[in-house]
Coordinates of C-alpha atoms in Angstrom, one line a residue:
M446 CA -27.3 196.7 71.4
D447 CA -23.9 194.9 71.1
N448 CA -24.1 191.5 69.4
L449 CA -27.9 191.3 70.1
I450 CA -29.6 188.6 68.0
Q451 CA -33.3 189.1 67.3
V452 CA -35.5 186.1 67.9
T453 CA -39.2 185.6 67.6
P454 CA -40.7 184.6 71.0
T455 CA -41.9 181.1 71.2
K456 CA -44.2 179.3 73.6
R457 CA -42.4 178.5 76.8
N458 CA -42.2 175.0 78.3
Q459 CA -44.9 174.2 80.8
R460 CA -43.9 173.5 84.4
G461 CA -43.2 169.8 85.0
K462 CA -42.4 169.2 81.3
V463 CA -39.0 168.1 80.1
S464 CA -37.1 171.0 78.7
V465 CA -35.8 170.9 75.1
I466 CA -32.1 171.0 74.5
V467 CA -30.8 174.6 74.3
H468 CA -28.0 175.0 71.9
S469 CA -25.1 177.5 72.0
D470 CA -26.8 180.0 69.7
Q471 CA -29.9 180.0 72.0
K472 CA -27.7 180.5 75.0
Q473 CA -26.0 183.4 73.2
I474 CA -29.4 185.0 72.7
V475 CA -30.1 184.7 76.5
I476 CA -26.7 186.4 77.3
N477 CA -27.2 189.1 74.7
I478 CA -30.6 190.0 76.2
Y479 CA -29.2 189.7 79.7
K480 CA -26.4 192.2 78.8
D481 CA -28.7 194.6 77.1
L482 CA -31.2 194.7 80.0
L483 CA -28.4 195.4 82.5
K484 CA -27.3 198.4 80.4
T485 CA -30.7 199.9 79.9
E486 CA -32.1 199.0 83.3
P487 CA -29.2 198.7 85.7
D488 CA -31.5 198.7 88.8
I489 CA -33.8 196.0 87.5
K490 CA -34.6 193.2 90.0
Y491 CA -33.3 189.7 89.3
D492 CA -36.7 188.1 89.1
N493 CA -37.9 190.8 86.7
L494 CA -34.8 190.4 84.7
L495 CA -35.4 186.6 84.3
N496 CA -39.0 187.2 83.3
K497 CA -38.1 189.7 80.6
I498 CA -35.4 187.5 79.2
S499 CA -37.9 184.6 79.1
T500 CA -40.5 186.7 77.4
R501 CA -38.2 187.9 74.7
S502 CA -36.5 184.6 74.0
G503 CA -39.2 182.1 74.7
I504 CA -36.8 180.1 76.8
G505 CA -37.8 178.8 80.2
I506 CA -36.6 180.6 83.3
G507 CA -34.8 177.5 84.7
T508 CA -32.7 177.3 81.5
I509 CA -32.0 181.0 81.7
K510 CA -30.8 180.8 85.3
R511 CA -28.4 177.9 84.3
T512 CA -27.1 179.8 81.3
I513 CA -26.4 183.0 83.2
R514 CA -24.7 181.0 86.0
E515 CA -22.5 179.2 83.5
Y516 CA -21.6 182.5 81.8
K517 CA -20.7 184.2 85.1
S518 CA -18.6 181.3 86.3
T519 CA -16.7 180.4 83.1
G520 CA -17.1 183.4 80.8
T521 CA -18.1 181.0 77.9
L522 CA -21.1 179.0 76.8
S523 CA -21.0 175.3 76.1
S524 CA -22.9 173.3 73.5
P525 CA -24.9 170.3 74.6
V526 CA -23.5 166.9 73.7
N527 CA -25.8 165.1 71.4
K528 CA -25.8 161.5 72.4
K529 CA -26.3 159.2 69.5
N530 CA -28.2 156.0 70.1
R531 CA -25.9 153.5 68.3
P532 CA -27.5 150.2 67.3
T533 CA -26.3 147.1 69.1
V534 CA -24.6 144.3 67.3
V535 CA -27.9 142.3 67.5
E536 CA -29.9 145.2 66.0
K537 CA -27.4 145.6 63.1
V538 CA -27.8 142.0 61.9
D539 CA -31.1 141.4 60.0
D540 CA -33.0 138.2 59.8
F541 CA -31.5 137.2 56.5
D542 CA -28.0 137.3 57.9
K543 CA -29.0 135.5 61.1
N544 CA -30.5 132.7 59.0
A545 CA -27.2 132.4 57.0
I546 CA -25.2 132.4 60.2
R547 CA -27.5 129.7 61.7
Q548 CA -26.9 127.5 58.6
K549 CA -23.2 127.9 58.8
I550 CA -23.3 126.7 62.4
H551 CA -25.5 123.7 61.5
A552 CA -23.1 122.8 58.7
F553 CA -20.5 121.9 61.4
W554 CA -22.8 119.1 62.6
F555 CA -23.4 117.9 59.1
R556 CA -19.7 117.6 58.7
R557 CA -19.5 115.9 62.1
E558 CA -17.4 118.8 63.5
I559 CA -17.8 120.5 66.9
P560 CA -18.9 124.2 66.3
T561 CA -16.5 125.9 68.7
L562 CA -16.5 129.7 68.9
P563 CA -13.2 130.2 67.1
K564 CA -14.4 128.0 64.2
M565 CA -17.7 129.7 63.9
L566 CA -16.0 133.1 64.1
Q567 CA -13.6 132.1 61.3
V568 CA -16.2 130.8 58.8
I569 CA -18.6 133.8 59.4
N570 CA -15.9 136.5 59.1
D571 CA -14.5 134.7 56.0
D572 CA -17.9 135.2 54.2
P573 CA -17.8 138.5 52.4
D574 CA -21.6 138.6 52.3
L575 CA -21.8 138.6 56.1
P576 CA -20.8 141.2 58.7
S577 CA -17.6 140.7 60.6
F578 CA -17.7 140.1 64.3
S579 CA -15.4 140.1 67.3
R580 CA -15.5 137.2 69.7
T581 CA -17.6 139.1 72.2
S582 CA -20.1 140.5 69.6
L583 CA -20.6 137.0 68.1
Q584 CA -21.3 135.6 71.6
R585 CA -24.0 138.2 72.1
L586 CA -25.5 137.5 68.7
L587 CA -25.6 133.7 69.4
K588 CA -27.3 134.3 72.7
D589 CA -29.9 136.4 71.0
M590 CA -30.4 133.7 68.4
Q591 CA -31.1 131.3 71.3
F592 CA -27.9 129.3 71.0
E593 CA -26.8 128.1 74.4
Y594 CA -23.2 127.4 75.5
T595 CA -23.7 124.2 77.6
K596 CA -21.9 121.1 78.6
R597 CA -21.7 118.4 75.8
N598 CA -22.9 115.1 77.1
R599 CA -22.3 113.0 73.9
N600 CA -20.8 113.4 70.5
S601 CA -24.0 113.8 68.6
A602 CA -26.6 116.4 67.7
L603 CA -30.1 116.4 66.3
T604 CA -29.9 117.3 62.6
E605 CA -31.9 116.7 59.5
R606 CA -30.8 114.9 56.4
E607 CA -29.9 117.4 53.7
D608 CA -32.2 115.7 51.1
L609 CA -35.2 116.1 53.5
V610 CA -34.4 119.8 54.0
L611 CA -34.3 120.3 50.2
W612 CA -37.5 118.3 49.7
R613 CA -39.3 120.4 52.3
R614 CA -38.1 123.7 50.7
K615 CA -39.3 122.5 47.3
Y616 CA -42.7 121.5 48.8
I617 CA -43.2 124.9 50.4
A618 CA -42.2 126.7 47.2
D619 CA -44.6 124.6 45.1
I620 CA -47.5 125.1 47.6
R621 CA -46.9 128.9 47.5
R622 CA -46.9 128.9 43.7
Y623 CA -50.0 126.8 43.5
R624 CA -51.9 129.0 45.9
K625 CA -50.8 132.1 44.0
E626 CA -52.0 130.6 40.8
G627 CA -55.4 129.8 42.5
K628 CA -55.1 126.0 42.0
T629 CA -57.1 123.6 44.1
I630 CA -54.9 121.7 46.6
Y631 CA -56.0 118.3 47.8
F632 CA -54.8 116.6 51.0
L633 CA -55.3 112.9 51.9
D634 CA -54.7 110.7 54.9
K635 CA -55.4 107.3 56.2
T636 CA -56.3 105.9 59.6
W637 CA -58.0 103.0 61.3
I638 CA -60.7 102.6 64.0
N639 CA -62.0 99.7 66.0
A640 CA -65.7 99.0 65.5
G641 CA -66.0 98.6 69.3
D642 CA -64.4 101.9 70.3
C643 CA -66.5 104.1 72.4
S644 CA -66.0 107.5 73.9
S645 CA -64.1 107.7 77.2
R646 CA -66.0 110.9 78.3
V647 CA -69.8 111.1 78.8
W648 CA -72.4 113.4 80.3
V649 CA -73.3 112.3 83.8
D650 CA -76.3 113.5 85.9
E651 CA -74.6 114.5 89.2
T652 CA -78.0 114.6 91.0
V653 CA -78.1 110.8 90.9
K654 CA -76.1 109.7 94.0
S655 CA -76.2 105.9 93.8
H656 CA -77.6 102.9 91.9
R657 CA -80.5 102.7 94.5
D658 CA -81.3 106.4 93.9
A659 CA -81.4 105.7 90.2
F660 CA -83.6 102.6 90.7
N661 CA -86.0 104.6 92.9
R662 CA -86.3 107.3 90.3
G663 CA -86.9 104.8 87.5
L664 CA -83.6 105.6 85.8
T665 CA -81.0 103.3 84.3
T666 CA -77.4 103.4 85.4
G667 CA -75.9 103.8 81.9
S668 CA -74.9 101.6 79.0
Q669 CA -72.2 99.0 79.2
N670 CA -68.9 99.3 77.4
P671 CA -68.3 96.7 74.6
T672 CA -66.7 93.5 75.8
G673 CA -64.1 93.7 73.0
K674 CA -62.8 96.1 70.4
G675 CA -64.5 94.2 67.6
K676 CA -63.7 94.5 63.9
R677 CA -61.1 97.0 62.7
L678 CA -62.0 99.4 59.9
I679 CA -59.4 101.1 57.7
V680 CA -60.3 104.5 56.4
V681 CA -58.8 106.6 53.6
H682 CA -60.2 110.0 52.3
I683 CA -59.2 113.0 50.3
G684 CA -60.4 116.6 50.4
S685 CA -59.7 120.3 49.9
T686 CA -60.9 123.6 51.3
E687 CA -64.2 122.8 49.7
G688 CA -64.6 119.7 51.9
F689 CA -64.2 116.0 51.3
V690 CA -64.3 114.8 47.7
A691 CA -67.6 113.0 46.9
G692 CA -66.9 109.4 46.2
G693 CA -63.3 109.6 47.5
L694 CA -63.9 107.6 50.7
L695 CA -62.3 104.2 51.0
C696 CA -63.4 102.2 54.0
F697 CA -63.0 98.5 54.4
E698 CA -62.8 95.8 57.1
S699 CA -59.4 94.5 58.1
K700 CA -59.1 90.8 57.9
K701 CA -55.9 90.4 60.0
N702 CA -56.6 92.7 62.9
T703 CA -52.9 93.0 63.5
S704 CA -51.3 95.9 65.4
D705 CA -50.0 97.4 62.1
Y706 CA -52.8 98.1 59.6
H707 CA -50.2 98.7 56.9
D708 CA -50.3 95.0 56.3
E709 CA -53.5 95.5 54.3
M710 CA -53.3 99.3 53.5
N711 CA -50.3 98.6 51.3
G712 CA -49.0 100.2 48.1
D713 CA -51.2 98.1 45.8
T714 CA -54.4 99.0 47.7
F715 CA -53.5 102.7 47.8
F716 CA -52.6 102.8 44.1
E717 CA -55.9 101.2 43.1
W718 CA -57.8 103.7 45.2
F719 CA -55.8 106.7 44.0
C720 CA -56.4 105.8 40.4
S721 CA -60.1 105.7 41.0
V722 CA -60.1 109.1 42.7
L723 CA -58.1 111.0 40.1
P724 CA -61.2 111.4 37.7
L725 CA -63.1 113.0 40.6
L726 CA -60.5 115.8 41.1
K727 CA -60.5 119.2 39.5
D728 CA -57.9 119.9 36.8
D729 CA -57.1 123.3 38.2

């Protein structure tokens, strides 16, 4: 047999299944078997020819038909084109770089500059630690990062003070470190409540249709709301994941009853309470 390549038969593709990609060497196997069968069995029927080629090569009959048709029409065999799934510009940029790009854009507002696309493109491409972009690719990335190109109504933008940003970062870093070290973390808060406050939602018996119905059934029609808000109580407490700290409650009656309870819950009051609470807290 001329140029016949031996191959171990493999399991053929089932009907209805997507065929695997057949490369040029596999196509050559089909043609070699095809030529050999025509020499040894010149009177073989076409269907039997296809079945024998498929049995020897393990390649589906449909693929064999296309391969023979291609060989007869062109005299050559082509290799399949492997299409590579190239990542998009959005997929190439990781979250770290996206965060750095976001900060550069926000920096324009801190400097009271308008972040136009040419300006953003310039500062990003000038940074050696960031990937370079074309105008179109940067637009696609900004859209993925939920930046919107919209009409500007006024010369202002919502930004945070840099000192607050740094303070928050330090706080988060400290909290993570304390949790990793297993330290007890305490949280405290203060509020106020009127002694005459009552719930705005109650359970109502819907079978009682009227005051007369309630009277005939020997029922009351409900309690009356307080006529006034009454005294105001100021409350301060501290706790952790273990619950409120025993002895840490500060609750006293407001004397002024003003709209702003900070008049009495001031720095001196808080400092006095805090000093009394410190001995109740764990050292670790």
